[in-house]
PDB file of C-alpha atoms in Angstrom:
ATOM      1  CA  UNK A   1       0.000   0.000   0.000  1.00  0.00           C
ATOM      2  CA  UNK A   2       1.464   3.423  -0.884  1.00  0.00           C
ATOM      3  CA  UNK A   3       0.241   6.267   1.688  1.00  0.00           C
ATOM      4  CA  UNK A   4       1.262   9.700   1.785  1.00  0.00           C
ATOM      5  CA  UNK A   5       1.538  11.493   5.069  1.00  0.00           C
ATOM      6  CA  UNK A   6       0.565  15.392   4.834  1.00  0.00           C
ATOM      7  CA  UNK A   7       1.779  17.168   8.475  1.00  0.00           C
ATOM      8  CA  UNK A   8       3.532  20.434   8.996  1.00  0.00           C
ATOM      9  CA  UNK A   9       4.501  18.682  12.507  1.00  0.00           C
ATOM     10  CA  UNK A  10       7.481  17.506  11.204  1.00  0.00           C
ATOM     11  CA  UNK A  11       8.444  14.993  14.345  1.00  0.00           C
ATOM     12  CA  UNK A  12       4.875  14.265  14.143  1.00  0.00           C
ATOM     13  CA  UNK A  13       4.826  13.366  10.561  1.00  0.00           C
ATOM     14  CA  UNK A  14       7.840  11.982  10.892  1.00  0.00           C
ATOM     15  CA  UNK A  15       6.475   9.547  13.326  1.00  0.00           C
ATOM     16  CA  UNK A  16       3.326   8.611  11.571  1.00  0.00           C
ATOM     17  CA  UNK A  17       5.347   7.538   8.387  1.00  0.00           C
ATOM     18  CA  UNK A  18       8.208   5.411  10.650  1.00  0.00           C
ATOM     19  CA  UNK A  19       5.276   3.837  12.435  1.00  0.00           C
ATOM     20  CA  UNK A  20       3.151   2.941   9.375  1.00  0.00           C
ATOM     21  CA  UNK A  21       6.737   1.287   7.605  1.00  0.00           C
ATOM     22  CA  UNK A  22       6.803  -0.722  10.105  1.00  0.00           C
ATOM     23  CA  UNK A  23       3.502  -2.368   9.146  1.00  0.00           C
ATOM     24  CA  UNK A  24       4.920  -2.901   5.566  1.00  0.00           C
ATOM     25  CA  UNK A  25       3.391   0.375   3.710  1.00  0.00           C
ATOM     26  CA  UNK A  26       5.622   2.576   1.229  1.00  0.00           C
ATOM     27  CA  UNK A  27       5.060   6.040   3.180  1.00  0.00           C
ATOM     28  CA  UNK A  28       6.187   9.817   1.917  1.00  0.00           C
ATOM     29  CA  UNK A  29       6.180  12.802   4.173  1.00  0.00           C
ATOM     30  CA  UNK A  30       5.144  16.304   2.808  1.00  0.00           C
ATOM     31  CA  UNK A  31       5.273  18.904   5.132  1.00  0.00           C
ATOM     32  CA  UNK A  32       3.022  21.399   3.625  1.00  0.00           C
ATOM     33  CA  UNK A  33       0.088  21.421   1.249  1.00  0.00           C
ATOM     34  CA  UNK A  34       1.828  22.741  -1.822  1.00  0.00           C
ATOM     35  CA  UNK A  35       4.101  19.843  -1.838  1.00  0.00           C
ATOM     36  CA  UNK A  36       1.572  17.213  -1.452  1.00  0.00           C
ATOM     37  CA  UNK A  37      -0.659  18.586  -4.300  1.00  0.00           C
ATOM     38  CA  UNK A  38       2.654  18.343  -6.235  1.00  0.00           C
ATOM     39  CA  UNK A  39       3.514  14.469  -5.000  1.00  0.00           C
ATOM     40  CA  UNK A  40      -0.315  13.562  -5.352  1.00  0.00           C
ATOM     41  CA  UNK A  41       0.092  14.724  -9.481  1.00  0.00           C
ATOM     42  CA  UNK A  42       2.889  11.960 -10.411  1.00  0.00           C
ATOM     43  CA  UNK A  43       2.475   9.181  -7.709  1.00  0.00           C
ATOM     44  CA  UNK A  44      -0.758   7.711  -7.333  1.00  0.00           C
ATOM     45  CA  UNK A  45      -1.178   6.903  -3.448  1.00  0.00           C
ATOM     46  CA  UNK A  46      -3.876   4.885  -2.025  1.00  0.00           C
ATOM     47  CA  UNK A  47      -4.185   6.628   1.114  1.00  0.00           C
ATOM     48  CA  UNK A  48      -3.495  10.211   1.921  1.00  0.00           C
ATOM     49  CA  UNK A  49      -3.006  10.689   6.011  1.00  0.00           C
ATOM     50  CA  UNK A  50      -4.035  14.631   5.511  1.00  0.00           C
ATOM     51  CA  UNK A  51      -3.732  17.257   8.332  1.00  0.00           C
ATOM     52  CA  UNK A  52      -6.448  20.059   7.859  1.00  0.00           C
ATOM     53  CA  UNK A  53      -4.047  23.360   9.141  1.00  0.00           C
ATOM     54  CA  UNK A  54      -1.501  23.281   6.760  1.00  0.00           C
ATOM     55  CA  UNK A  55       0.625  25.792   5.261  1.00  0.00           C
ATOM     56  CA  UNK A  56       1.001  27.029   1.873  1.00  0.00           C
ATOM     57  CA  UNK A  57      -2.276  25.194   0.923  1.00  0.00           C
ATOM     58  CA  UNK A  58      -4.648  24.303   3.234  1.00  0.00           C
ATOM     59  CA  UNK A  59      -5.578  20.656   4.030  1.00  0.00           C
ATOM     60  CA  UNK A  60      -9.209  21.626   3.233  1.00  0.00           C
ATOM     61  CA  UNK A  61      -8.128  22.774  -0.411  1.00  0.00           C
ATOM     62  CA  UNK A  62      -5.643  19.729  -0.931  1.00  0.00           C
ATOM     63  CA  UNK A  63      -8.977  17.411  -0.634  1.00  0.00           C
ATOM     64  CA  UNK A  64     -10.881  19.609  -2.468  1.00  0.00           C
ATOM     65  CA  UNK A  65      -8.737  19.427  -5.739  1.00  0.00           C
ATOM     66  CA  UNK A  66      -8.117  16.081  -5.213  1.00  0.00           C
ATOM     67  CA  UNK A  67     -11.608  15.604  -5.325  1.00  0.00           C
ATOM     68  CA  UNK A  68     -12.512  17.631  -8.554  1.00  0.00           C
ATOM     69  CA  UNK A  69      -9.539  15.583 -10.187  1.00  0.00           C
ATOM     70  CA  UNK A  70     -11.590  12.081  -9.567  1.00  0.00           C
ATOM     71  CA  UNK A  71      -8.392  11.136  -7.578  1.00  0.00           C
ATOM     72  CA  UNK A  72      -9.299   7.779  -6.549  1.00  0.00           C
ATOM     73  CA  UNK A  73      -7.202   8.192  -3.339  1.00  0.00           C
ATOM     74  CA  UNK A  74      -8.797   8.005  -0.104  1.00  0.00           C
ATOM     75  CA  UNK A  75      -7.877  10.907   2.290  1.00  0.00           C
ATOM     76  CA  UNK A  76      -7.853  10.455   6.000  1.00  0.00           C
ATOM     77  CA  UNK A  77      -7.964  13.231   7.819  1.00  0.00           C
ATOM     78  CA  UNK A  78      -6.437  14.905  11.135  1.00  0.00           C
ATOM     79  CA  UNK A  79      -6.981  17.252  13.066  1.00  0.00           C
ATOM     80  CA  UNK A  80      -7.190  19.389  16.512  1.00  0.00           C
ATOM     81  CA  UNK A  81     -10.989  20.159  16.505  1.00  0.00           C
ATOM     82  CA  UNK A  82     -12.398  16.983  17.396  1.00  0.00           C
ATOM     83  CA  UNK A  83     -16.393  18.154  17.583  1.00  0.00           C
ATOM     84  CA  UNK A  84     -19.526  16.460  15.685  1.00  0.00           C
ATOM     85  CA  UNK A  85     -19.361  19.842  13.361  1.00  0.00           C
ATOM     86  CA  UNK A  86     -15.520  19.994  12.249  1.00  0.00           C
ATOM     87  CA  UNK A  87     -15.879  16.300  11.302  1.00  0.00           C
ATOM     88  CA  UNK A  88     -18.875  16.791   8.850  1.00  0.00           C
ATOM     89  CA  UNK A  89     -17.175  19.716   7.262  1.00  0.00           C
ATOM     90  CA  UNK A  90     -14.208  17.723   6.822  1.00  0.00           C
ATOM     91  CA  UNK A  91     -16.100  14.601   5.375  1.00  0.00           C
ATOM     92  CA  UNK A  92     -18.251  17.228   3.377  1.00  0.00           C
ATOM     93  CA  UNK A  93     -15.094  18.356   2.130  1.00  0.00           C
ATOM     94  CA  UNK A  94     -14.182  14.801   0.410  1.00  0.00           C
ATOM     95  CA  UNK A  95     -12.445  12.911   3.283  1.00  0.00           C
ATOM     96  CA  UNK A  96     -13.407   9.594   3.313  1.00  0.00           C
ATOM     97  CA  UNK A  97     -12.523   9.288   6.829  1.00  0.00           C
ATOM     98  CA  UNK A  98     -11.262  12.208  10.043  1.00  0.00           C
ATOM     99  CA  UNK A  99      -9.423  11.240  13.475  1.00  0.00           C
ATOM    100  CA  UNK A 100      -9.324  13.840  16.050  1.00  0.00           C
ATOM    101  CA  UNK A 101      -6.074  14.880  17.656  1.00  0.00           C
ATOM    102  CA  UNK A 102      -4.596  13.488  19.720  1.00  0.00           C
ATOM    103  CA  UNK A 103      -4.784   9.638  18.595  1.00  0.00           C
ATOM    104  CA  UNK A 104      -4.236   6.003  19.216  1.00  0.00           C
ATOM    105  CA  UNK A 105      -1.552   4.870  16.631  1.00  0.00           C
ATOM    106  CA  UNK A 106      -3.060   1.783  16.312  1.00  0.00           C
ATOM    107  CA  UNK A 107      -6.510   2.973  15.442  1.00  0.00           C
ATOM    108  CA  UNK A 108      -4.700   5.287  12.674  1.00  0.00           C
ATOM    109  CA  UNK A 109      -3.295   2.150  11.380  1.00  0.00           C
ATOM    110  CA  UNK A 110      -6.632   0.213  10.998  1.00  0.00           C
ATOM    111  CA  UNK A 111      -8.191   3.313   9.688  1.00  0.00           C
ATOM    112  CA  UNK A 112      -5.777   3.511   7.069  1.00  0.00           C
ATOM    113  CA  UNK A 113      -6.033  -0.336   6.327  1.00  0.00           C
ATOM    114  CA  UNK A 114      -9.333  -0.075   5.686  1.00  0.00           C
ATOM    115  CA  UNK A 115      -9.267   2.856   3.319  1.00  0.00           C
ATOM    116  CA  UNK A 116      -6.830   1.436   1.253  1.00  0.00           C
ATOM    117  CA  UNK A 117      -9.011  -1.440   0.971  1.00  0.00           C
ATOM    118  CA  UNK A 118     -11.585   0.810  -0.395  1.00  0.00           C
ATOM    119  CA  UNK A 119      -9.232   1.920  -3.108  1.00  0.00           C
ATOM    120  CA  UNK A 120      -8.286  -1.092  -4.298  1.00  0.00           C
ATOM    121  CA  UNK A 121     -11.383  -3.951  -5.613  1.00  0.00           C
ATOM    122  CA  UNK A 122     -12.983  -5.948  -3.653  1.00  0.00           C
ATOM    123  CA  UNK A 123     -10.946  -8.624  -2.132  1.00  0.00           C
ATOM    124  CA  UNK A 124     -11.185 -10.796   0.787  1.00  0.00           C
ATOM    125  CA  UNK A 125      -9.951  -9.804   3.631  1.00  0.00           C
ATOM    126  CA  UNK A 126      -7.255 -13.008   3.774  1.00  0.00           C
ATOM    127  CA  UNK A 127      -5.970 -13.802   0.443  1.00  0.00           C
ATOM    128  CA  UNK A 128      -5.239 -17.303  -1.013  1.00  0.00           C
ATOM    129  CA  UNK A 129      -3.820 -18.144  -3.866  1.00  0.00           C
ATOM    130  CA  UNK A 130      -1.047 -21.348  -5.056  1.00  0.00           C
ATOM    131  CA  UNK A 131      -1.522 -22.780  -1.744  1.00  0.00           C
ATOM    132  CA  UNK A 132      -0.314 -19.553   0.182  1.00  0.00           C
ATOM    133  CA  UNK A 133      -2.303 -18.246   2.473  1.00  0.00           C
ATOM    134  CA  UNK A 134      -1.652 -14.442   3.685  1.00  0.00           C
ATOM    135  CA  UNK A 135      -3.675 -12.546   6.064  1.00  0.00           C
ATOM    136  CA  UNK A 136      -2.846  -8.489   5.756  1.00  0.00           C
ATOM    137  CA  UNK A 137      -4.319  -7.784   8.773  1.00  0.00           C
ATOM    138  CA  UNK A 138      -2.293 -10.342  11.048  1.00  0.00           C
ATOM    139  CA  UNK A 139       0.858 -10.003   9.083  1.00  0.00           C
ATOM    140  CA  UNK A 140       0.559 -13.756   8.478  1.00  0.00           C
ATOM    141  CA  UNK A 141       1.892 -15.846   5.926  1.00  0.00           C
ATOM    142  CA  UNK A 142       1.185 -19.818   5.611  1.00  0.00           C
ATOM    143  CA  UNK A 143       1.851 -22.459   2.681  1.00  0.00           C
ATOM    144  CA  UNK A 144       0.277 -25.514   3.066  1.00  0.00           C
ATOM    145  CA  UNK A 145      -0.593 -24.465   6.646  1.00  0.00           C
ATOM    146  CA  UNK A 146       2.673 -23.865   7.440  1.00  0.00           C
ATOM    147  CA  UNK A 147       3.703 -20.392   8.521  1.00  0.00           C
ATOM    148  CA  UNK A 148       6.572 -18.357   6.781  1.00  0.00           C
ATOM    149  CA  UNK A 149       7.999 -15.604   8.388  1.00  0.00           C
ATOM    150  CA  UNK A 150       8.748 -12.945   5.358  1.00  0.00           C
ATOM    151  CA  UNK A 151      10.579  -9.283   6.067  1.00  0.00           C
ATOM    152  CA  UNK A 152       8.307  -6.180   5.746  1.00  0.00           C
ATOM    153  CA  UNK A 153       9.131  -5.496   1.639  1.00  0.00           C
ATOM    154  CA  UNK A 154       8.998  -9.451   1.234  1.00  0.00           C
ATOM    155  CA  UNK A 155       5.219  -9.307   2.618  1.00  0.00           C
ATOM    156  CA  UNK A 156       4.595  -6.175   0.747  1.00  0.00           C
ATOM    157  CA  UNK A 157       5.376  -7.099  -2.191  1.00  0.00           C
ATOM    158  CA  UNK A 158       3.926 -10.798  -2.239  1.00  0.00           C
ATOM    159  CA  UNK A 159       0.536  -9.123  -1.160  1.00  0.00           C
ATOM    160  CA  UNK A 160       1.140  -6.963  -4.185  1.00  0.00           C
ATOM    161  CA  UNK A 161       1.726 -10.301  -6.831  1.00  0.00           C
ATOM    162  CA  UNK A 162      -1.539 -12.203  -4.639  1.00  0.00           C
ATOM    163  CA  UNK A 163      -3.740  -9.348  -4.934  1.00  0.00           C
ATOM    164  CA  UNK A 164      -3.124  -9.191  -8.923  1.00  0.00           C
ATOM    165  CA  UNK A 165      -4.917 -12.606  -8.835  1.00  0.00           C
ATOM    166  CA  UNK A 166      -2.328 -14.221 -11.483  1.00  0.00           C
ATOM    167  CA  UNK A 167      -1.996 -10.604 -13.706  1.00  0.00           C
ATOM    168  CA  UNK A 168       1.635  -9.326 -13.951  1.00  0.00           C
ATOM    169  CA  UNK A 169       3.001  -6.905 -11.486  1.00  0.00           C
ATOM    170  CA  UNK A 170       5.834  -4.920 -12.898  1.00  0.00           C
ATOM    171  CA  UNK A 171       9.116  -3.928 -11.139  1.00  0.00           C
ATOM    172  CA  UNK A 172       7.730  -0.494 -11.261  1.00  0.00           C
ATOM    173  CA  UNK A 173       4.593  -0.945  -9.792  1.00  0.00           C
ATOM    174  CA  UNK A 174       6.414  -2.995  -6.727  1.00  0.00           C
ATOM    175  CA  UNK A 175       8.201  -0.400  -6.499  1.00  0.00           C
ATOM    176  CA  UNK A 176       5.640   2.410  -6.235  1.00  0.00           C
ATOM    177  CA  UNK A 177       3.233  -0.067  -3.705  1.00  0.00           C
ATOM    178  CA  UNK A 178       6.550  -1.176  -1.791  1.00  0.00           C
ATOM    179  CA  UNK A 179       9.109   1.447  -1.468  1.00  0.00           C
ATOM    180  CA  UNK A 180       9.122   4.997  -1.180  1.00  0.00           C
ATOM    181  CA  UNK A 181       9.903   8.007  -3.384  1.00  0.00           C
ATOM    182  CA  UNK A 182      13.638   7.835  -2.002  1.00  0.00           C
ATOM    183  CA  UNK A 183      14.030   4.498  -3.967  1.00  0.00           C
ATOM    184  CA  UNK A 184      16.477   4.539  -6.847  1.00  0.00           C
ATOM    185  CA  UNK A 185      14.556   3.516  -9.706  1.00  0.00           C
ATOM    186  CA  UNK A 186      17.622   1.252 -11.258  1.00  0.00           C
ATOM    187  CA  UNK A 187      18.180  -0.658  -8.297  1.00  0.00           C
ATOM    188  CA  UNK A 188      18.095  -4.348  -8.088  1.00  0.00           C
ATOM    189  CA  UNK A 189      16.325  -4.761  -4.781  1.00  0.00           C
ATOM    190  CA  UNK A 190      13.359  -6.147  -6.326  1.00  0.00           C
ATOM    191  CA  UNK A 191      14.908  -8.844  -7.822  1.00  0.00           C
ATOM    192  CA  UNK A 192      16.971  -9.503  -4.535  1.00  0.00           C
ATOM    193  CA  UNK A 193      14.013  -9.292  -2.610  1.00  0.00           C
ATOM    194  CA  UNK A 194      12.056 -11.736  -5.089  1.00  0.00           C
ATOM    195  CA  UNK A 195      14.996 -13.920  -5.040  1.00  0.00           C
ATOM    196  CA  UNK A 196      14.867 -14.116  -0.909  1.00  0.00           C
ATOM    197  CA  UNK A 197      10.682 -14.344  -0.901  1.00  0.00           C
ATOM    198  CA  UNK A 198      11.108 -17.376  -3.525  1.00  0.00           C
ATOM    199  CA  UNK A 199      13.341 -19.210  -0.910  1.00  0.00           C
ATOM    200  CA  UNK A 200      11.617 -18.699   2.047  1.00  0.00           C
ATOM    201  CA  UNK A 201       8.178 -19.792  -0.030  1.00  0.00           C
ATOM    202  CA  UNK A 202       9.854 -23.133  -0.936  1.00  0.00           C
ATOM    203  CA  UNK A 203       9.022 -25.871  -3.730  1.00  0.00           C
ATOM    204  CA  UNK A 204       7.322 -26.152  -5.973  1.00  0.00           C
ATOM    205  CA  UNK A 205       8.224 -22.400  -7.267  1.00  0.00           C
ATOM    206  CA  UNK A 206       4.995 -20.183  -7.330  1.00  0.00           C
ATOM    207  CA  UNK A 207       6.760 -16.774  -8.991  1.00  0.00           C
ATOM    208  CA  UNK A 208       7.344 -16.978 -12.199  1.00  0.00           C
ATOM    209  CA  UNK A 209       9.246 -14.441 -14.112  1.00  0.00           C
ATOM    210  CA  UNK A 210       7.844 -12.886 -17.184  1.00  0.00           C
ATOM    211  CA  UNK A 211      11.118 -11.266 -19.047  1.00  0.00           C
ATOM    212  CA  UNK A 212      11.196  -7.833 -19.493  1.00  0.00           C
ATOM    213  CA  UNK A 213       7.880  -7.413 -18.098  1.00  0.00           C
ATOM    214  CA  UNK A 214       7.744  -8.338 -14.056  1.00  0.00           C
ATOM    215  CA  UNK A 215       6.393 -11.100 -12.013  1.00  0.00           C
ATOM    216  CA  UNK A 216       2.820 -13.095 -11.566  1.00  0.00           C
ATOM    217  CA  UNK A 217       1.619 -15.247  -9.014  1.00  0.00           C
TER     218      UNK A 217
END
């Protein structure tokens, strides 16, 4: 999942996108709503974590553009004022979803889990597919009913391949859904990465390589 944190708090942003890395989601930090209008018109996230005070442009003006562009992002968003009214502006604004200030990280987390489900087609909530058996919101992995314990990018990117139901995932789209903007474009840690995941998966092989095009599952 590829989420976009928009916070002028910078240890606060900060924060938000080290926490939500460590549940296996590519994460950017803007600080300000000029630059996240500008990130939101070449990458296309599947969550935006949006603050409403922002400077430059205003978190209410971010969603509102995003909106009138048919952005199919989903836009969560934060803020101080916590009351019944500030939270139908905000959703009458085009958030899909609004957390008060101050939060519990780990209902941030399921919030944003669940909107990126919304972005994305309906799937079921576990995913099966070759005999593997991997459950997003447990981080849990099983083949045959055994249980493989995968890195954060291995995860990520074999929910990526399972949720393409057998279509080919590119090394550019793993790359936008499992790494962030600071990832060099020509590096090999795909392939690395698809080298380790094929290991730990076992026999018989279940990722096959399509030359010069990506993977499938």
């Amino acid at each position: 999942m590829r989420v976009l944190v928009v916070e002028d708090e910078r240890v606060l942003a900060d924060a938000i996108a080290t926490g939500l890395r460590r549940e296996a989601m590519a994460v950017d930090v803007a600080y300000d709503g000029g630059s996240a209008l500008e990130k939101t018109s070449y990458i296309d996230y599947d969550v935006i974590v949006l603050d409403r005070d922002l400077p430059v442009v205003h978190g209410d003006e971010v969603a509102r553009r995003l909106v009138e562009q048919r952005s199919a992002t989903r836009i969560l968003m934060l803020t101080a004022a916590g009351d019944v009214d500030d939270k139908v502006e905000g959703l009458g604004l085009g958030a899909d979803d609004y957390l008060a200030k101050p939060f519990v990280f780990i209902e941030l987390v399921a919030r944003v889990r669940a909107l990126g489900r919304r972005s994305a087609p309906a799937l079921p909530p576990v995913l099966e597919r070759g005999g593997i058996r991997l459950d997003p919101g447990k981080r849990l992995v099983e083949r045959d009913g055994k249980e493989i314990v995968l890195t954060k990018k291995e995860f990520a990117v074999l929910e990526e391949l399972m949720r393409a139901e057998g279509a080919v995932v590119s090394q550019e789209d793993l790359l936008d859904k499992a790494w962030d903007e600071n990832i060099d474009p020509f590096t090999n840690v795909v392939r690395v990465t698809m080298m380790t995941l094929r290991k730990k998966l076992g026999e018989p092989q279940v990722i096959e390589t399509v030359p010069g095009v990506g993977y499938k599952l």
